[in-house]
CSV table of C-alpha atoms in Angstrom, one decimal:
chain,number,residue,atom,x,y,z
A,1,UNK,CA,1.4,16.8,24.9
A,2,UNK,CA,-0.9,19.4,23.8
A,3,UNK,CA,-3.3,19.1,20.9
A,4,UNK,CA,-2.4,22.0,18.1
A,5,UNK,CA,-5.1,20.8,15.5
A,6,UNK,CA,-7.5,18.1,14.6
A,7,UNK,CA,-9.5,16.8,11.8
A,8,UNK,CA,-12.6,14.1,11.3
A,9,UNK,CA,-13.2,13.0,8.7
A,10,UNK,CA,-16.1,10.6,7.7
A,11,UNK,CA,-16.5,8.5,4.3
A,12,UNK,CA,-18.5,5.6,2.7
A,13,UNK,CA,-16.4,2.7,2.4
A,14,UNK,CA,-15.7,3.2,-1.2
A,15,UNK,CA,-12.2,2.0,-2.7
A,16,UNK,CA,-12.3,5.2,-4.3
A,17,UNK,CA,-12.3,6.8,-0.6
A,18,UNK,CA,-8.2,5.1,-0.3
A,19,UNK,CA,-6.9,7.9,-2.5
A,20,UNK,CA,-9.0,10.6,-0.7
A,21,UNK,CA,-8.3,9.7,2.7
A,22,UNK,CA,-4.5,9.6,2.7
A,23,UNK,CA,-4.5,12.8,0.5
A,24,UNK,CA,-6.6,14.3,3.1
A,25,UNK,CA,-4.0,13.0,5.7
A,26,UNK,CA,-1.1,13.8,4.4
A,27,UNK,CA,-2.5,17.2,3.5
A,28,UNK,CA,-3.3,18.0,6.7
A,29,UNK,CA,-0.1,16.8,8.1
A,30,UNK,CA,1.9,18.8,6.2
A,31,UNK,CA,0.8,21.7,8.3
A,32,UNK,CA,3.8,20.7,10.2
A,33,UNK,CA,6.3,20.9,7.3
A,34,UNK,CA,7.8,17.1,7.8
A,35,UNK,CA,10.0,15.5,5.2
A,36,UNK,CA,8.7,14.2,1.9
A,37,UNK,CA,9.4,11.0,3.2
A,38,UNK,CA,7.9,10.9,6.4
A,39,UNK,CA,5.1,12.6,4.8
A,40,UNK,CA,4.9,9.4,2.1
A,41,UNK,CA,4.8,7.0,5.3
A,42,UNK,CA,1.9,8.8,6.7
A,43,UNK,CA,0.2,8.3,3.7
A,44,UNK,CA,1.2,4.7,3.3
A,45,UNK,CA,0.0,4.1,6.7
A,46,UNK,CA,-3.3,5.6,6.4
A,47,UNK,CA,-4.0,3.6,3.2
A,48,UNK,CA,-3.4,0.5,4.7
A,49,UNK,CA,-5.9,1.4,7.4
A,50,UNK,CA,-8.2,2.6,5.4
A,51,UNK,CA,-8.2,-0.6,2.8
A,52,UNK,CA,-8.5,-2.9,6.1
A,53,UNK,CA,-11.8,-0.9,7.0
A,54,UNK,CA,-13.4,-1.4,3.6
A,55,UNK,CA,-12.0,-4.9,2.7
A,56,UNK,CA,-11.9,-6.6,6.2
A,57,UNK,CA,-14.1,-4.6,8.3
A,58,UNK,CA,-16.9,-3.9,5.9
A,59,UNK,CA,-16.1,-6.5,3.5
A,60,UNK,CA,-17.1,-4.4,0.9
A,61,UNK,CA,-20.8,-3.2,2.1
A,62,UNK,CA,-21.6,0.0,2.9
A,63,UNK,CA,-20.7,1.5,6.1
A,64,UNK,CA,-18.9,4.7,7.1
A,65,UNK,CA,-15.1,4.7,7.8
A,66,UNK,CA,-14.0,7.3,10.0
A,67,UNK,CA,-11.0,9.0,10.6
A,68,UNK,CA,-9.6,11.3,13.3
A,69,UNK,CA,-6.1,13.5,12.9
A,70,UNK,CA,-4.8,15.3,15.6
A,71,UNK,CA,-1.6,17.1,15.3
A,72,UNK,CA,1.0,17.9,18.6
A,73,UNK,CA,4.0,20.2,17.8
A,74,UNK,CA,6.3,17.5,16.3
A,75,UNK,CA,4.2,14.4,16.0
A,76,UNK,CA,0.5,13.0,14.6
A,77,UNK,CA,-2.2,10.5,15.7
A,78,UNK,CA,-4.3,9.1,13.3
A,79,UNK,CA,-6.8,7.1,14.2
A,80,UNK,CA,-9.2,5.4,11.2
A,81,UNK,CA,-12.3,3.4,12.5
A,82,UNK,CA,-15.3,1.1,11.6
A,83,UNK,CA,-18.3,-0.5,12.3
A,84,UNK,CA,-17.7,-3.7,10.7
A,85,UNK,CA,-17.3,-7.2,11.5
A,86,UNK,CA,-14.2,-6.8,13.7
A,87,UNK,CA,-11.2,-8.9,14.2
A,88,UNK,CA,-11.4,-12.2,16.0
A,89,UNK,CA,-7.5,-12.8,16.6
A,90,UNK,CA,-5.6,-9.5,16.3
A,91,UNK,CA,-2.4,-10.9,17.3
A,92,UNK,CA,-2.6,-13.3,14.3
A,93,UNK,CA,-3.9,-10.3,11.8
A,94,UNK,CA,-0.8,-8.4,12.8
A,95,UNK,CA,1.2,-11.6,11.6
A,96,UNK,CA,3.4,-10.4,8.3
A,97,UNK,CA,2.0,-12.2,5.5
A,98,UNK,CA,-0.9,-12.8,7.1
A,99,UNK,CA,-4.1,-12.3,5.2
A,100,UNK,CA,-7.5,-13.6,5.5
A,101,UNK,CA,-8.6,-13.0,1.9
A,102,UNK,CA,-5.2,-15.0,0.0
A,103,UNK,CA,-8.0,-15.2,-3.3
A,104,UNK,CA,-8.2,-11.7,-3.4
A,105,UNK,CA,-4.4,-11.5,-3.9
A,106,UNK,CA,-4.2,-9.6,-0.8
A,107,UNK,CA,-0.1,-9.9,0.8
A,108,UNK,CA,-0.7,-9.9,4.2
A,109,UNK,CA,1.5,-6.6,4.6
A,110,UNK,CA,-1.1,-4.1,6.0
A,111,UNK,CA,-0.3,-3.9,9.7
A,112,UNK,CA,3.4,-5.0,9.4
A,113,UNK,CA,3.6,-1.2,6.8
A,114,UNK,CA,1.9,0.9,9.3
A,115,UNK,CA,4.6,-0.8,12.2
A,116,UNK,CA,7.1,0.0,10.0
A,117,UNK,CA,6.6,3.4,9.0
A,118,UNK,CA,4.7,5.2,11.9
A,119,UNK,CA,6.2,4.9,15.7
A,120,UNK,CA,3.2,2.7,17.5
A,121,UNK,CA,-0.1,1.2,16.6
A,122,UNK,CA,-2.8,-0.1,18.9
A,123,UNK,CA,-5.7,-2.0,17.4
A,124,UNK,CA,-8.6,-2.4,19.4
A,125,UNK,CA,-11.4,-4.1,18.0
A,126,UNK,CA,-14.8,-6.5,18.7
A,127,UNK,CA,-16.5,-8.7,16.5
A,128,UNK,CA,-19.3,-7.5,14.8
A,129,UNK,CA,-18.7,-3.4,16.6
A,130,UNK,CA,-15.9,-2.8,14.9
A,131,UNK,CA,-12.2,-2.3,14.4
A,132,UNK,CA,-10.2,1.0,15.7
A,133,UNK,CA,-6.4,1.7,14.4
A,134,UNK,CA,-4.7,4.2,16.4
A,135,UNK,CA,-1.2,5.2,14.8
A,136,UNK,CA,1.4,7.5,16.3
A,137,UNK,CA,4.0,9.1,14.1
A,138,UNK,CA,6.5,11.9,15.9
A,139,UNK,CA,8.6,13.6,12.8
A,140,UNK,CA,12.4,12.9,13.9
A,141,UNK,CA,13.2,16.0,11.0
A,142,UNK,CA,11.7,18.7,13.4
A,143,UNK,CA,12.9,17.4,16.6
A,144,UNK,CA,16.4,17.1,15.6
A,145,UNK,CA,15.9,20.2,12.8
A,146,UNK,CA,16.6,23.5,13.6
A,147,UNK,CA,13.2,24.1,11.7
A,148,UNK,CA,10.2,25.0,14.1
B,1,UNK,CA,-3.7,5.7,-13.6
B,2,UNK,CA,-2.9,3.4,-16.5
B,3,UNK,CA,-0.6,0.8,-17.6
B,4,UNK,CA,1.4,0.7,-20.8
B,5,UNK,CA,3.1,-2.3,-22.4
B,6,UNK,CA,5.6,-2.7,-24.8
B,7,UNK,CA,7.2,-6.6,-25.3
B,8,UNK,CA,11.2,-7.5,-26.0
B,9,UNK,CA,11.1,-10.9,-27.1
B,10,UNK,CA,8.8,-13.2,-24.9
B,11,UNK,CA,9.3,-10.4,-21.9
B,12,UNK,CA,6.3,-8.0,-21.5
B,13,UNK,CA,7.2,-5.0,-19.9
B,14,UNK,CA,4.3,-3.2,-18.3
B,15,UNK,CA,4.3,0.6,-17.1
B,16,UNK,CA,2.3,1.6,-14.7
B,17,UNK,CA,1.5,5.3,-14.1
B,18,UNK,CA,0.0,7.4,-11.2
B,19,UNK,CA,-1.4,5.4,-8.1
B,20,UNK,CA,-1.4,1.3,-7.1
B,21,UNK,CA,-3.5,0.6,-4.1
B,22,UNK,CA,-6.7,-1.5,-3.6
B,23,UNK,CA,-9.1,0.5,-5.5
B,24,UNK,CA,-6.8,-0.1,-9.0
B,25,UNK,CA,-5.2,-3.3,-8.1
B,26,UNK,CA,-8.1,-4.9,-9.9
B,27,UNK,CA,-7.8,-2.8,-13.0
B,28,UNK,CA,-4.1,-3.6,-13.6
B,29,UNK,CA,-4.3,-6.8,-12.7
B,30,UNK,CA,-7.2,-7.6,-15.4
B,31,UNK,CA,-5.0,-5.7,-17.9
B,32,UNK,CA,-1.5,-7.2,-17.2
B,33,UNK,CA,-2.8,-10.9,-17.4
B,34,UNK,CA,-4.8,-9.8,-20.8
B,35,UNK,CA,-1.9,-9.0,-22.8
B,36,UNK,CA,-0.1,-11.7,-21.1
B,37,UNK,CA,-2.8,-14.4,-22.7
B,38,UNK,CA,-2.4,-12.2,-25.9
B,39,UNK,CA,0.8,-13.2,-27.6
B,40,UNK,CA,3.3,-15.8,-25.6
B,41,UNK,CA,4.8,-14.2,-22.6
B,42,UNK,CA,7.9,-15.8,-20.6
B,43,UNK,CA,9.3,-13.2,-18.3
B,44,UNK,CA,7.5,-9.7,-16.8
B,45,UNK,CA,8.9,-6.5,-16.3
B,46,UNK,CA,7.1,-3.9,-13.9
B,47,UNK,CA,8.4,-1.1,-14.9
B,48,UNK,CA,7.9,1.7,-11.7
B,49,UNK,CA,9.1,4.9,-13.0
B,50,UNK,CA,5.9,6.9,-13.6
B,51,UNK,CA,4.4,5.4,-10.4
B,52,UNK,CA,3.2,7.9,-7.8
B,53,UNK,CA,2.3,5.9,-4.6
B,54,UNK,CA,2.1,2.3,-4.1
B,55,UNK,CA,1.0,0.3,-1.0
B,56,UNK,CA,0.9,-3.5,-0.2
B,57,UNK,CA,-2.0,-4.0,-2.6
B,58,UNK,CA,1.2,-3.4,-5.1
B,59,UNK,CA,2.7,-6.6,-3.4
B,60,UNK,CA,-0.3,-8.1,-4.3
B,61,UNK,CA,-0.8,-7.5,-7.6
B,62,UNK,CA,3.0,-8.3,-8.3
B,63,UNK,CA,3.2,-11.6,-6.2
B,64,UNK,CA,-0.4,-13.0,-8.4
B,65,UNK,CA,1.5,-12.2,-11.7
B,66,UNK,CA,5.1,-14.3,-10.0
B,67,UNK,CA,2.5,-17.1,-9.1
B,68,UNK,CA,1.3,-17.4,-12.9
B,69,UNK,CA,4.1,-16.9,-14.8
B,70,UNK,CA,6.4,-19.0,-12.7
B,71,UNK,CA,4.7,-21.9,-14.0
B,72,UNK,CA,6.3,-21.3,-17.1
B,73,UNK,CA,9.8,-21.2,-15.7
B,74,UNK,CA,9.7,-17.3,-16.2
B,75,UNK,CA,10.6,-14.2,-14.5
B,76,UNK,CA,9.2,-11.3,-12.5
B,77,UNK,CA,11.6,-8.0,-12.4
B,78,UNK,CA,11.3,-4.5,-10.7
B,79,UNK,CA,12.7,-1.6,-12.1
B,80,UNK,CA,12.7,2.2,-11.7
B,81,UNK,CA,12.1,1.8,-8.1
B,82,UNK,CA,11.9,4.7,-5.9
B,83,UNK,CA,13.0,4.8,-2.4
B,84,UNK,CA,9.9,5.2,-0.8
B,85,UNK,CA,8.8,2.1,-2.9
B,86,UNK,CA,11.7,0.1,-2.2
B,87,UNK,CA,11.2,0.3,1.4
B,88,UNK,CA,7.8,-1.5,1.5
B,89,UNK,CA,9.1,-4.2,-1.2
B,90,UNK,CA,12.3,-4.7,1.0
B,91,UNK,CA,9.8,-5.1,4.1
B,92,UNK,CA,7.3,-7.4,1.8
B,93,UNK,CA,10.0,-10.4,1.3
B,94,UNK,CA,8.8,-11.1,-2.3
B,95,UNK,CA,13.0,-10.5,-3.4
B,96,UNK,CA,12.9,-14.0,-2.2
B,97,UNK,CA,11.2,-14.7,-5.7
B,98,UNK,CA,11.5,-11.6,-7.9
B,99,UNK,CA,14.8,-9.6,-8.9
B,100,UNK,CA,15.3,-5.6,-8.6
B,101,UNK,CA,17.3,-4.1,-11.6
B,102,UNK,CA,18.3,-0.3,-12.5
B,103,UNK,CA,16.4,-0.4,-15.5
B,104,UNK,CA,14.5,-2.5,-18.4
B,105,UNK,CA,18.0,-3.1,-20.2
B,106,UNK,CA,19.6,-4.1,-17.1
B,107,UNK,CA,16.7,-6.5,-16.8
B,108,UNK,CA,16.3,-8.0,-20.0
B,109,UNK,CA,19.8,-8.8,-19.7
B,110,UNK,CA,19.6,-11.0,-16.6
B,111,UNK,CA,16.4,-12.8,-18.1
């Protein structure tokens, strides 16, 4: 699968950095002309991501989040990073409902969204290094489209 | 972003415009439980129609207001949901516990 574009992108672990980085994203995506919708999951997905880093990774101290965007012909990878605490059980922080942080009125839906609405996720991660999310996303509409 | 409220009885309803993710979870959740310590409130109505993008910090914020107010035997209703949105609170379980209705009349008159 050959590479068409790519973007990185490095941010503070700000909240306000949420909004910017899935706008970024999804801006970048749209390149390839998807659907609205399959545009909105991107951006879902790459909130999620994002809010993990700051919240869980960073646990709100500063550190950079950074995130990679390549593009293929019909498809994206995403991958958002940090050098934070890291995950000690991911299989358990992939749980639905999950959440390590119930007083912060967190749901425990992060990774079960970015399952849903991209086509695979890895999570490799090691505590106190760091956590890396890579998503995949290939956009059924210009597969099956006649658009190109 | 910014919520508006208007109140039908002991049901607030609150609007809530443009974006709903981490960064202004916090904001609307200090300003939905203020006006619901203001004057009595029963039964609350998130009203979605002005909202722009919402992500499971949304969840969040609309399970902590089921978890208070269902100690008063009240309510929690979604209405004005888009598609996009209705996809992450059909994933999120939380219809368990709150209802989804067309619209704020169609709400109120379940309540």
């Amino acid at each position: 699968m050959q590479v068409i574009n790519e973007i990185k992108l490095e941010f503070l672990s700000k909240s306000n950095n949420e909004s910017f980085a899935r706008v970024v994203a999804a801006a970048f995506v749209s390149q390839l002309d998807p659907t609205l919708e399959e545009l909105a999951d991107v951006k879902t997905a790459v909130s999620e991501a994002v809010t993990n880093a700051i919240i869980h990774g960073y646990e709100n101290r500063a550190g950079y989040v950074k995130m990679l965007c390549r593009l293929f012909l019909d498809a994206v990878e995403i991958t958002v990073e940090d050098e934070g605490k890291g995950i000690d059980d991911i299989e358990l922080a992939r749980q639905p409902l999950y959440t390590s942080k119930p007083d912060m009125e967190r749901s425990g839906m992060g990774f079960t969204i970015m399952e849903n609405f991209m086509d695979s996720i890895s999570v490799e991660s090691a505590v106190d290094k760091g956590t890396k999310i890579t998503m995949y996303k290939k956009f059924k509409s210009l597969v099956h489209g006649d658009r190109a | 972003m910014d919520v508006t409220f208007s109140k039908r009885g002991t049901t607030l309803i609150a609007k809530i415009r443009g974006e709903l993710d981490h960064h202004t979870a916090e904001y609307i959740r200090r300003k939905i439980d203020s006006e619901i310590m203001k004057s009595f409130t029963k039964n609350v109505i998130f009203d979605f129609s002005d909202i722009s993008f919402m992500d499971s910090s949304g969840i969040g914020v609309i399970m902590g207001r089921y978890k208070n107010i269902r100690q008063l035997h009240g309510r929690v209703s979604l209405v004005n949901i888009k598609p996009q949105l209705r996809r992450i609170v059909d994933m999120s379980g939380i219809l368990k516990y709150v209802s989804i209705h067309d619209n704020v009349n169609d709400a109120i008159n379940t309540m």
